[in-house]
Amino acid sequence: MKSKSKVKKYLRYSLLIVLTLIFLLPVFFMVISSFMSTKEVSEMLNFNTGEFTSFKLIPGDFSLEQYYRVFFRNPQYLKEFWNSVLITFPTVICQLIVSSLAAFAFGKLKFPGRDKIFFVYMILLILPIQVTLVPSYFMYQKIDLLNNVMSIILPGTFSAFGICLLRQNVRYISDASIEAARVDGASYFKIFFRIILPQIRGGLISLALLTFVDTWGVIEQPLIYFTDRSKYPLSVSLSAGSADTQIIFACGVMFMIPALLIYFLGEKDLRSSFTRI
Amino acid sequence: MKFEKKQAVWAYIFLLPSLIGIAIFYVIPYLMCIYNSFMGTGGFAGFDNYIAIFKNRAFLYALRNTMIFTLIAIPSLMIISFLIAKFMNSFKKISAFFRSAYLMPIVIPAASLIYIWQLLFDDQGTINGILNFFGIDNIHFFSSGFSMVMIILIYIWKNCGFCVILFTAGLANLPNSVHESAHLEGAGGFTTTVKITLPLITPTTFFVFLMALINSFRMFRESFSLFGTYPNENVYFLQNFINNNYNNFNYSQLSSSAIVMSLIFIGIMLAFFMYERKADYME
Amino acid sequence: MKKIKLVNLILACFLVLTLLFFTACSADSNQDYIGNNKDQGTDTSSRDDRVTIYTYVDPEDSNQHYDNDTMFYYPILQMAHMYNNYCSMNGVGERAVEVVKFPSRDRMIQQMSTEIMAGGGPDIILLDNELPISKLVNQGAFADLNTFIENDKSENRLNLKNYNRHLLETGVFNGKRYIMPMLYRPDVLISNTKVLSHYKVDSSKKLTYSNLMESLKTYMAQDEKISFLEGYESSKDLLLQYINDNVDREKAKTDFESKDFKQTVQSIKKLITKDMEGEKTIHSVNENNCLFEKGGFDSEGRYFPINYSLPNLQALSNDDFSIWNLDQDLLDQYAQEFYSKINPDDDFLWEDINRQFEQFVMENESDNFNDNLAMTGKTTLMDGITKDKNSRRGEITCGFMINGNSSKELQENAYDFMKYSLGERMQRYVTYDSTYSTSKASDVPNIYNLPVNNEALKTSYSDIGISEKKIKRITKNSSFLEKIINHSQSLNTFVIKDGYYNKNVIGGLVEDFLQDKISLDNFITNLKSKTEIYLYE
């Protein structure tokens, strides 16, 4: 009886590890490949050898060649990285501000038409980007936003996604504390800053992370809205076809580092926020 | 009375930036799109554009594939992540490492992983290598019906972690007594899950569903990088259709198909919304 | 406590970055529209009253290279330049054509597509490989040119009889004339009699897809390092052409599943991949390492299509004796010998004397010349490969459409420009004269196509043939130049290449197939599904 439960325990743990490996391996492999020499990478990505490709978990010859090329030989990638930063960071910040304000209104305040407006938001949230891409183009042309990073930052800022996410968080805050503050004569702004914001910190961080990832990987909009190739973010040149295969993995690692940083910095808060949903 | 009015005014003040932004960047383009879907080259065209696209075989392919993808990928994603979440919750203590590992795929942008997928799924790729080892014929992931399988697998892999986290959180919030009492009454594990757990975590499920739906549009990025503008007919999605009509200058066809696409998704969401409402009342 | 500090730190970083961003933004905004392309912004008022053409090709940019893509633009830009001079000289400067230049082709096509969708766009749309012409025609994006031709009562009205009938018909869809071709090139394979006879290819026999393997039996059997065409570009085009020949665009049907198709695709692949080592291999008939030529390579190894300007065709005809091809020293010797006999005090015309000199040189050199010719072989041509053995194909390389969105007045003005460019003078100019490019930038290659205007071709041809008429020819057979001109007059099928289909829809697939990345069956299944989607769309 005891041995049976022990077997069961081992089985459960090995299943856990297998599952984890499935999620981790591709990522792990990308990091590994970034330390291969460019020659090894092109050999690996050659599908014409007649043999089946395999994943090398240890680079044949460890080298920093890819990183060297990204950082010193092709400054274009660094420039694009910077372009990505210019698009992403403002989007994240503005989205946090706009969404938390609106989420407070939707989550805790009563006003006529609240549910109807929220439903419209949800519908707008699930609109595929292709629906608004072309009309937006005409509009940006009229208000002179083409070829301007604002054409990506502004729609990102006002995406309804953050409102949906934060509203869930706001709703879990107890009404009593708000009520008490109001009885004390605190203004709504004070309530927002003193009570709401500290309690949805986890939600804010997860929103920051998700918005970051989304904007960081933007492809369609810059291709259509930007006239000037030098303004393209890194994600555009990393999308297959246009990228230099020899340094693709180093670029990929460079590309995911900012997202990982945010993730690790806010990891604790992040998990606590999800317990609220 | 006065207090409520004040609250409403303040609510609108808090909402104002968002309302303005949503109106300019989402509502107006959407209305423009609707307007254009009724216009042809020679002026007002009524429903002609809609009739035309439903006669267009490429559009029907795209519609079929998009529906297949939505109807298979989203439920599978939800079921798989629910099962993994239950599995994770069955451990009394679990290292944060495992939970972080599951979130990794969503942190990594689509573009970085394209080559990994190619290595895995190519005709000469690793998966085919393994299949070959067991004496199974090659699967052409890039040029047959398996392309859809491949896209669905990548979609699940990418979004599973996030949904697992959402579900574990939802499950962890359930009071233990619920399960115990059900157990005492002699209900089996499966019955408990379906009859008790699922209805209790409906809000979570709804949120997971919403995330899955939103992320299903984003799969187009992967599909686009893997298959290009003209993929094989099995992974030709509505997004491809719309995109190619943009390249073909066919604006009215583009608009009407975009509207059809949004209507479908609104319909799916509405159905789910009703379900959530109903569950709310049952509570 | 530590956690909060970290979060604060991140937020501080965010703030700093935002500040940086805004400063960067304001600094950037001045350079949004650089140089020539300032017109592509929102301000359309300045060019509302002027006919516009969009281009991404700049004849004055020596870095730009003349190839299959840019050849649609050079001639029209030259004509626009001439037309604008003509307008300003005649006091109708407001009719001048405004050329809007874009930094890249993608950009241009994208801007154009959005503008046309929004009900605007350039007034004159040039044929471009990447424009989905057939789709645009179906949507009625272009104006019917017949209405202008019929309404035109002026004395220089367009007489369509002066033009190649088959060629003009290519632009007519359902009775409406949407496309006006300007220039074309025949689909011919250029080779050398010696090479052909070595591989027992009968140059008088027409090559079709079905007799291809039979006719090239000896070539296929050889092991020498000699490829079929001069480079990868042309080879790929051959396969693409065959695929296009099996697509029925009107009925939205393909022939890809027939056994015949499969076999021919396989043999074409075998043919063109024979001794062709990837994209960088460069071959030429003159060096005896390829069987046929459809183009050549410049000093930097960049491909360009064969130059159909008459002077170049004459230079290619090595069976035409020209004293200018002789070695300079030898020519000096002859000159000394000949001119020393002439008494400068005599009464004569220099022109006659010069002709006598040519005659003199030719008589002395004729044996040498014939020997040489026998050794190197004559330049010759074979009709391009087609499905039907009676069809002789040509390709339209330059032409234009008038935007259906434009105002009546602008359309009329655009039509005037069209008339001007179809006139004999202009058509001769782009076939023969090269003053524009030499005066502007000497680096621009003078690569031309043949004109639609029959009269222009005839005049140019007789201009270049002046010396030949007056002196006896060495060889009795008709020269290469004559052959190619006659051939181009006999063409009966003209195509506008669907570059969008060839490149965006099936380009990658064909490439994969040629490089053995996918199997034949796989190739055909995918080809079918992609093509069908494209046709239905």
mmCIF file of C-alpha atoms in Angstrom, chain C residues 212-519:
data_model
loop_
_atom_site.group_PDB
_atom_site.id
_atom_site.type_symbol
_atom_site.label_atom_id
_atom_site.label_comp_id
_atom_site.label_asym_id
_atom_site.label_seq_id
_atom_site.Cartn_x
_atom_site.Cartn_y
_atom_site.Cartn_z
ATOM 1 C CA LEU C 212 11.170 20.394 -75.510
ATOM 2 C CA MET C 213 12.856 17.239 -74.277
ATOM 3 C CA GLU C 214 12.858 15.695 -77.725
ATOM 4 C CA SER C 215 14.530 18.753 -79.283
ATOM 5 C CA LEU C 216 17.145 19.028 -76.594
ATOM 6 C CA LYS C 217 18.002 15.345 -76.445
ATOM 7 C CA THR C 218 21.687 15.798 -77.233
ATOM 8 C CA TYR C 219 22.018 18.626 -74.777
ATOM 9 C CA MET C 220 20.388 16.637 -71.979
ATOM 10 C CA ALA C 221 22.683 13.711 -72.647
ATOM 11 C CA GLN C 222 25.932 15.665 -72.393
ATOM 12 C CA ASP C 223 28.040 15.885 -69.286
ATOM 13 C CA GLU C 224 29.813 19.124 -70.027
ATOM 14 C CA LYS C 225 29.447 22.114 -67.807
ATOM 15 C CA ILE C 226 26.945 24.023 -69.841
ATOM 16 C CA SER C 227 23.669 25.304 -68.530
ATOM 17 C CA PHE C 228 20.432 25.866 -70.380
ATOM 18 C CA LEU C 229 20.013 29.561 -69.595
ATOM 19 C CA GLU C 230 22.488 32.162 -68.482
ATOM 20 C CA GLY C 231 21.380 32.485 -64.877
ATOM 21 C CA TYR C 232 19.042 31.529 -62.113
ATOM 22 C CA GLU C 233 16.716 34.454 -62.741
ATOM 23 C CA SER C 234 15.849 33.430 -66.284
ATOM 24 C CA SER C 235 15.641 29.774 -65.365
ATOM 25 C CA LYS C 236 13.125 30.443 -62.640
ATOM 26 C CA ASP C 237 11.178 32.619 -65.042
ATOM 27 C CA LEU C 238 10.933 29.731 -67.451
ATOM 28 C CA LEU C 239 9.239 27.530 -64.876
ATOM 29 C CA LEU C 240 7.030 30.394 -63.720
ATOM 30 C CA GLN C 241 6.042 31.019 -67.295
ATOM 31 C CA TYR C 242 5.039 27.430 -67.747
ATOM 32 C CA ILE C 243 2.954 27.552 -64.587
ATOM 33 C CA ASN C 244 1.292 30.760 -65.750
ATOM 34 C CA ASP C 245 0.510 29.191 -69.099
ATOM 35 C CA ASN C 246 -1.529 26.611 -67.232
ATOM 36 C CA VAL C 247 -3.635 29.045 -65.254
ATOM 37 C CA ASP C 248 -6.932 30.120 -66.719
ATOM 38 C CA ARG C 249 -7.604 33.408 -65.023
ATOM 39 C CA GLU C 250 -10.999 34.011 -66.523
ATOM 40 C CA LYS C 251 -12.493 30.707 -65.503
ATOM 41 C CA ALA C 252 -10.449 30.598 -62.286
ATOM 42 C CA LYS C 253 -9.196 27.143 -63.178
ATOM 43 C CA THR C 254 -5.836 25.463 -63.282
ATOM 44 C CA ASP C 255 -4.344 22.553 -65.128
ATOM 45 C CA PHE C 256 -2.015 21.487 -62.393
ATOM 46 C CA GLU C 257 -3.366 18.052 -61.760
ATOM 47 C CA SER C 258 -2.942 16.667 -65.228
ATOM 48 C CA LYS C 259 -0.260 14.100 -65.847
ATOM 49 C CA ASP C 260 1.141 16.276 -68.574
ATOM 50 C CA PHE C 261 1.749 19.143 -66.216
ATOM 51 C CA LYS C 262 3.554 16.980 -63.741
ATOM 52 C CA GLN C 263 5.806 15.535 -66.391
ATOM 53 C CA THR C 264 6.630 18.846 -67.994
ATOM 54 C CA VAL C 265 7.352 20.506 -64.668
ATOM 55 C CA GLN C 266 9.741 17.733 -63.916
ATOM 56 C CA SER C 267 11.513 17.972 -67.230
ATOM 57 C CA ILE C 268 11.739 21.757 -67.057
ATOM 58 C CA LYS C 269 13.262 21.441 -63.638
ATOM 59 C CA LYS C 270 15.741 18.911 -64.930
ATOM 60 C CA LEU C 271 16.564 21.162 -67.819
ATOM 61 C CA ILE C 272 17.153 24.346 -65.896
ATOM 62 C CA THR C 273 18.905 22.871 -62.907
ATOM 63 C CA LYS C 274 21.426 21.116 -65.092
ATOM 64 C CA ASP C 275 24.778 22.522 -64.062
ATOM 65 C CA MET C 276 23.159 25.476 -62.441
ATOM 66 C CA GLU C 277 24.731 25.910 -59.059
ATOM 67 C CA GLY C 278 22.431 28.251 -57.221
ATOM 68 C CA GLU C 279 21.673 31.866 -57.742
ATOM 69 C CA LYS C 280 25.134 33.233 -58.236
ATOM 70 C CA THR C 281 26.185 31.270 -61.287
ATOM 71 C CA ILE C 282 26.705 33.446 -64.325
ATOM 72 C CA HIS C 283 26.914 31.989 -67.782
ATOM 73 C CA SER C 284 27.024 33.373 -71.285
ATOM 74 C CA VAL C 285 26.663 32.029 -74.781
ATOM 75 C CA ASN C 286 29.839 33.791 -75.847
ATOM 76 C CA GLU C 287 31.859 31.815 -73.374
ATOM 77 C CA ASN C 288 30.144 28.658 -74.500
ATOM 78 C CA ASN C 289 28.828 27.774 -71.090
ATOM 79 C CA CYS C 290 25.142 28.165 -71.680
ATOM 80 C CA LEU C 291 22.829 27.181 -74.467
ATOM 81 C CA PHE C 292 20.583 30.221 -74.561
ATOM 82 C CA GLU C 293 20.565 33.737 -73.235
ATOM 83 C CA LYS C 294 17.654 35.900 -72.196
ATOM 84 C CA GLY C 295 19.677 38.514 -70.453
ATOM 85 C CA GLY C 296 23.130 39.281 -69.217
ATOM 86 C CA PHE C 297 25.087 40.457 -66.234
ATOM 87 C CA ASP C 298 26.825 43.704 -65.575
ATOM 88 C CA SER C 299 30.294 44.052 -64.131
ATOM 89 C CA GLU C 300 28.944 43.627 -60.601
ATOM 90 C CA GLY C 301 27.182 40.419 -61.466
ATOM 91 C CA ARG C 302 23.709 41.926 -61.451
ATOM 92 C CA TYR C 303 21.233 40.544 -63.902
ATOM 93 C CA PHE C 304 19.674 42.668 -66.599
ATOM 94 C CA PRO C 305 17.363 41.691 -69.419
ATOM 95 C CA ILE C 306 18.621 41.898 -72.991
ATOM 96 C CA ASN C 307 18.786 45.400 -74.341
ATOM 97 C CA TYR C 308 16.438 45.777 -77.278
ATOM 98 C CA SER C 309 17.667 49.155 -78.387
ATOM 99 C CA LEU C 310 18.429 48.915 -82.070
ATOM 100 C CA PRO C 311 22.102 49.908 -81.734
ATOM 101 C CA ASN C 312 22.597 47.147 -79.228
ATOM 102 C CA LEU C 313 20.824 44.604 -81.385
ATOM 103 C CA GLN C 314 23.068 45.643 -84.226
ATOM 104 C CA ALA C 315 26.088 45.175 -82.041
ATOM 105 C CA LEU C 316 24.844 41.700 -81.193
ATOM 106 C CA SER C 317 24.578 40.782 -84.865
ATOM 107 C CA ASN C 318 28.075 39.561 -85.433
ATOM 108 C CA ASP C 319 27.216 38.635 -89.012
ATOM 109 C CA ASP C 320 27.004 42.288 -89.983
ATOM 110 C CA PHE C 321 30.362 43.615 -90.894
ATOM 111 C CA SER C 322 31.147 46.944 -89.363
ATOM 112 C CA ILE C 323 34.469 48.638 -89.667
ATOM 113 C CA TRP C 324 34.094 49.964 -86.159
ATOM 114 C CA ASN C 325 34.467 46.493 -84.772
ATOM 115 C CA LEU C 326 37.981 46.274 -86.139
ATOM 116 C CA ASP C 327 41.112 46.707 -84.147
ATOM 117 C CA GLN C 328 42.103 50.400 -84.013
ATOM 118 C CA ASP C 329 45.674 49.799 -85.216
ATOM 119 C CA LEU C 330 44.485 47.814 -88.170
ATOM 120 C CA LEU C 331 41.989 50.500 -89.011
ATOM 121 C CA ASP C 332 44.724 53.142 -88.888
ATOM 122 C CA GLN C 333 46.786 51.107 -91.313
ATOM 123 C CA TYR C 334 43.929 50.901 -93.755
ATOM 124 C CA ALA C 335 43.261 54.586 -93.374
ATOM 125 C CA GLN C 336 46.818 55.492 -94.178
ATOM 126 C CA GLU C 337 46.834 53.264 -97.195
ATOM 127 C CA PHE C 338 43.503 54.544 -98.493
ATOM 128 C CA TYR C 339 43.640 58.232 -97.766
ATOM 129 C CA SER C 340 47.177 58.645 -99.051
ATOM 130 C CA LYS C 341 45.828 57.909 -102.551
ATOM 131 C CA ILE C 342 43.389 60.774 -102.377
ATOM 132 C CA ASN C 343 44.289 64.139 -103.623
ATOM 133 C CA PRO C 344 42.747 66.661 -101.219
ATOM 134 C CA ASP C 345 42.542 69.247 -104.010
ATOM 135 C CA ASP C 346 40.093 67.172 -106.010
ATOM 136 C CA ASP C 347 36.459 68.017 -106.000
ATOM 137 C CA PHE C 348 34.537 65.366 -104.026
ATOM 138 C CA LEU C 349 32.112 64.709 -101.226
ATOM 139 C CA TRP C 350 33.574 63.470 -97.964
ATOM 140 C CA GLU C 351 30.575 61.268 -97.528
ATOM 141 C CA ASP C 352 31.358 59.396 -100.736
ATOM 142 C CA ILE C 353 34.986 59.072 -99.816
ATOM 143 C CA ASN C 354 34.106 57.632 -96.428
ATOM 144 C CA ARG C 355 31.798 55.112 -98.000
ATOM 145 C CA GLN C 356 34.532 54.156 -100.434
ATOM 146 C CA PHE C 357 36.836 53.695 -97.488
ATOM 147 C CA GLU C 358 34.392 51.350 -95.821
ATOM 148 C CA GLN C 359 34.083 49.425 -99.059
ATOM 149 C CA PHE C 360 37.836 49.258 -99.301
ATOM 150 C CA VAL C 361 38.255 47.932 -95.790
ATOM 151 C CA MET C 362 35.483 45.447 -96.265
ATOM 152 C CA GLU C 363 36.973 43.975 -99.415
ATOM 153 C CA ASN C 364 40.259 43.501 -97.689
ATOM 154 C CA GLU C 365 38.759 42.098 -94.556
ATOM 155 C CA SER C 366 36.020 39.892 -95.945
ATOM 156 C CA ASP C 367 38.027 36.666 -95.878
ATOM 157 C CA ASN C 368 39.165 37.315 -92.363
ATOM 158 C CA PHE C 369 35.669 38.153 -91.311
ATOM 159 C CA ASN C 370 34.166 35.046 -92.810
ATOM 160 C CA ASP C 371 36.815 32.841 -91.275
ATOM 161 C CA ASN C 372 36.232 34.413 -87.944
ATOM 162 C CA LEU C 373 32.500 33.994 -88.228
ATOM 163 C CA ALA C 374 32.871 30.347 -89.102
ATOM 164 C CA MET C 375 34.958 29.925 -86.000
ATOM 165 C CA THR C 376 32.795 31.755 -83.489
ATOM 166 C CA GLY C 377 29.415 31.028 -85.014
ATOM 167 C CA LYS C 378 26.693 33.536 -85.769
ATOM 168 C CA THR C 379 24.401 35.041 -83.195
ATOM 169 C CA THR C 380 20.993 33.626 -83.796
ATOM 170 C CA LEU C 381 17.666 33.385 -82.091
ATOM 171 C CA MET C 382 14.961 30.876 -81.422
ATOM 172 C CA ASP C 383 11.376 31.605 -80.613
ATOM 173 C CA GLY C 384 10.574 31.318 -76.912
ATOM 174 C CA ILE C 385 8.988 28.147 -75.594
ATOM 175 C CA THR C 386 5.204 28.163 -75.688
ATOM 176 C CA LYS C 387 2.368 25.709 -75.314
ATOM 177 C CA ASP C 388 0.905 26.162 -78.760
ATOM 178 C CA LYS C 389 3.235 25.708 -81.659
ATOM 179 C CA ASN C 390 1.724 28.586 -83.611
ATOM 180 C CA SER C 391 1.936 31.150 -80.914
ATOM 181 C CA ARG C 392 4.734 33.676 -80.892
ATOM 182 C CA ARG C 393 4.925 35.419 -77.648
ATOM 183 C CA GLY C 394 5.925 38.869 -76.562
ATOM 184 C CA GLU C 395 5.798 40.545 -73.198
ATOM 185 C CA ILE C 396 4.535 44.027 -72.487
ATOM 186 C CA THR C 397 7.196 45.845 -70.546
ATOM 187 C CA CYS C 398 5.806 49.295 -70.284
ATOM 188 C CA GLY C 399 2.340 50.612 -70.394
ATOM 189 C CA PHE C 400 -0.080 52.666 -68.470
ATOM 190 C CA MET C 401 -3.579 53.000 -67.160
ATOM 191 C CA ILE C 402 -5.583 56.080 -66.282
ATOM 192 C CA ASN C 403 -7.026 56.130 -62.792
ATOM 193 C CA GLY C 404 -10.806 55.848 -62.775
ATOM 194 C CA ASN C 405 -10.951 57.887 -59.573
ATOM 195 C CA SER C 406 -9.425 61.004 -61.109
ATOM 196 C CA SER C 407 -11.438 63.982 -62.248
ATOM 197 C CA LYS C 408 -12.500 64.217 -65.889
ATOM 198 C CA GLU C 409 -10.105 67.053 -66.518
ATOM 199 C CA LEU C 410 -7.093 65.252 -65.136
ATOM 200 C CA GLN C 411 -8.037 62.156 -67.085
ATOM 201 C CA GLU C 412 -8.107 64.259 -70.266
ATOM 202 C CA ASN C 413 -4.685 65.649 -69.449
ATOM 203 C CA ALA C 414 -3.373 62.186 -68.718
ATOM 204 C CA TYR C 415 -4.734 61.065 -72.062
ATOM 205 C CA ASP C 416 -2.819 63.891 -73.742
ATOM 206 C CA PHE C 417 0.357 62.628 -72.208
ATOM 207 C CA MET C 418 -0.493 59.125 -73.374
ATOM 208 C CA LYS C 419 -0.991 60.381 -76.911
ATOM 209 C CA TYR C 420 2.309 62.171 -76.752
ATOM 210 C CA SER C 421 4.181 59.101 -75.599
ATOM 211 C CA LEU C 422 2.569 56.943 -78.247
ATOM 212 C CA GLY C 423 3.572 59.337 -81.001
ATOM 213 C CA GLU C 424 6.225 58.316 -83.486
ATOM 214 C CA ARG C 425 8.798 60.773 -82.199
ATOM 215 C CA MET C 426 8.659 59.577 -78.621
ATOM 216 C CA GLN C 427 8.482 55.959 -79.565
ATOM 217 C CA ARG C 428 11.549 56.290 -81.731
ATOM 218 C CA TYR C 429 13.249 58.154 -78.992
ATOM 219 C CA VAL C 430 12.885 55.385 -76.439
ATOM 220 C CA THR C 431 13.965 52.753 -78.933
ATOM 221 C CA TYR C 432 16.970 54.371 -80.356
ATOM 222 C CA ASP C 433 18.020 57.693 -79.009
ATOM 223 C CA SER C 434 19.854 57.775 -75.759
ATOM 224 C CA THR C 435 20.424 61.467 -75.298
ATOM 225 C CA TYR C 436 18.349 61.637 -72.146
ATOM 226 C CA SER C 437 20.356 59.192 -70.175
ATOM 227 C CA THR C 438 23.716 60.425 -71.390
ATOM 228 C CA SER C 439 22.908 63.993 -70.558
ATOM 229 C CA LYS C 440 21.491 63.172 -67.148
ATOM 230 C CA ALA C 441 23.637 60.485 -65.691
ATOM 231 C CA SER C 442 26.021 58.453 -67.726
ATOM 232 C CA ASP C 443 25.761 55.442 -65.434
ATOM 233 C CA VAL C 444 22.210 54.650 -66.423
ATOM 234 C CA PRO C 445 22.303 51.686 -68.756
ATOM 235 C CA ASN C 446 20.629 52.389 -72.062
ATOM 236 C CA ILE C 447 18.381 49.409 -72.046
ATOM 237 C CA TYR C 448 15.343 49.697 -74.188
ATOM 238 C CA ASN C 449 12.453 47.713 -75.468
ATOM 239 C CA LEU C 450 10.681 47.699 -78.796
ATOM 240 C CA PRO C 451 7.992 50.337 -79.462
ATOM 241 C CA VAL C 452 4.299 49.723 -79.977
ATOM 242 C CA ASN C 453 4.269 52.219 -82.799
ATOM 243 C CA ASN C 454 5.060 50.310 -85.990
ATOM 244 C CA GLU C 455 6.049 53.420 -87.861
ATOM 245 C CA ALA C 456 8.584 54.332 -85.227
ATOM 246 C CA LEU C 457 10.187 50.919 -85.407
ATOM 247 C CA LYS C 458 10.412 51.077 -89.193
ATOM 248 C CA THR C 459 11.964 54.529 -89.245
ATOM 249 C CA SER C 460 14.470 53.671 -86.557
ATOM 250 C CA TYR C 461 15.354 50.543 -88.380
ATOM 251 C CA SER C 462 15.928 52.307 -91.686
ATOM 252 C CA ASP C 463 17.941 55.001 -89.903
ATOM 253 C CA ILE C 464 20.279 52.454 -88.541
ATOM 254 C CA GLY C 465 20.381 50.602 -91.817
ATOM 255 C CA ILE C 466 21.524 53.574 -93.952
ATOM 256 C CA SER C 467 25.063 52.407 -94.407
ATOM 257 C CA GLU C 468 23.965 48.903 -95.233
ATOM 258 C CA LYS C 469 21.759 49.970 -98.079
ATOM 259 C CA LYS C 470 24.536 51.723 -99.857
ATOM 260 C CA ILE C 471 27.262 49.162 -99.517
ATOM 261 C CA LYS C 472 27.238 45.546 -100.390
ATOM 262 C CA ARG C 473 26.933 43.121 -97.491
ATOM 263 C CA ILE C 474 29.496 40.435 -96.809
ATOM 264 C CA THR C 475 27.105 37.745 -95.733
ATOM 265 C CA LYS C 476 24.161 36.877 -97.889
ATOM 266 C CA ASN C 477 21.853 35.612 -95.151
ATOM 267 C CA SER C 478 19.759 38.137 -93.358
ATOM 268 C CA SER C 479 21.449 39.554 -90.314
ATOM 269 C CA PHE C 480 20.479 38.903 -86.728
ATOM 270 C CA LEU C 481 19.115 42.434 -86.452
ATOM 271 C CA GLU C 482 16.822 41.865 -89.398
ATOM 272 C CA LYS C 483 15.718 38.540 -88.024
ATOM 273 C CA ILE C 484 14.777 39.872 -84.669
ATOM 274 C CA ILE C 485 12.891 42.816 -86.130
ATOM 275 C CA ASN C 486 10.975 40.521 -88.447
ATOM 276 C CA HIS C 487 10.295 38.181 -85.608
ATOM 277 C CA SER C 488 8.967 40.926 -83.394
ATOM 278 C CA GLN C 489 6.612 41.981 -86.175
ATOM 279 C CA SER C 490 5.175 38.497 -86.359
ATOM 280 C CA LEU C 491 4.331 38.096 -82.681
ATOM 281 C CA ASN C 492 0.734 37.128 -82.080
ATOM 282 C CA THR C 493 0.419 36.600 -78.323
ATOM 283 C CA PHE C 494 1.231 39.217 -75.769
ATOM 284 C CA VAL C 495 1.276 38.801 -72.053
ATOM 285 C CA ILE C 496 1.439 41.091 -69.093
ATOM 286 C CA LYS C 497 3.309 39.136 -66.492
ATOM 287 C CA ASP C 498 1.433 38.654 -63.257
ATOM 288 C CA GLY C 499 4.354 39.505 -61.064
ATOM 289 C CA TYR C 500 2.228 39.636 -57.949
ATOM 290 C CA TYR C 501 1.231 36.023 -58.458
ATOM 291 C CA ASN C 502 4.720 34.954 -59.456
ATOM 292 C CA LYS C 503 6.404 36.608 -56.549
ATOM 293 C CA ASN C 504 4.022 36.872 -53.618
ATOM 294 C CA VAL C 505 1.809 33.876 -54.180
ATOM 295 C CA ILE C 506 3.998 31.123 -55.545
ATOM 296 C CA GLY C 507 7.512 32.629 -55.558
ATOM 297 C CA GLY C 508 8.700 30.975 -52.365
ATOM 298 C CA LEU C 509 7.178 27.663 -53.310
ATOM 299 C CA VAL C 510 8.865 27.573 -56.718
ATOM 300 C CA GLU C 511 12.147 28.482 -55.119
ATOM 301 C CA ASP C 512 11.791 25.668 -52.596
ATOM 302 C CA PHE C 513 10.976 23.264 -55.398
ATOM 303 C CA LEU C 514 13.963 24.284 -57.504
ATOM 304 C CA GLN C 515 16.241 23.928 -54.518
ATOM 305 C CA ASP C 516 14.887 20.474 -53.751
ATOM 306 C CA LYS C 517 13.359 21.449 -50.445
ATOM 307 C CA ILE C 518 10.017 19.895 -51.310
ATOM 308 C CA SER C 519 8.936 16.957 -53.377
#
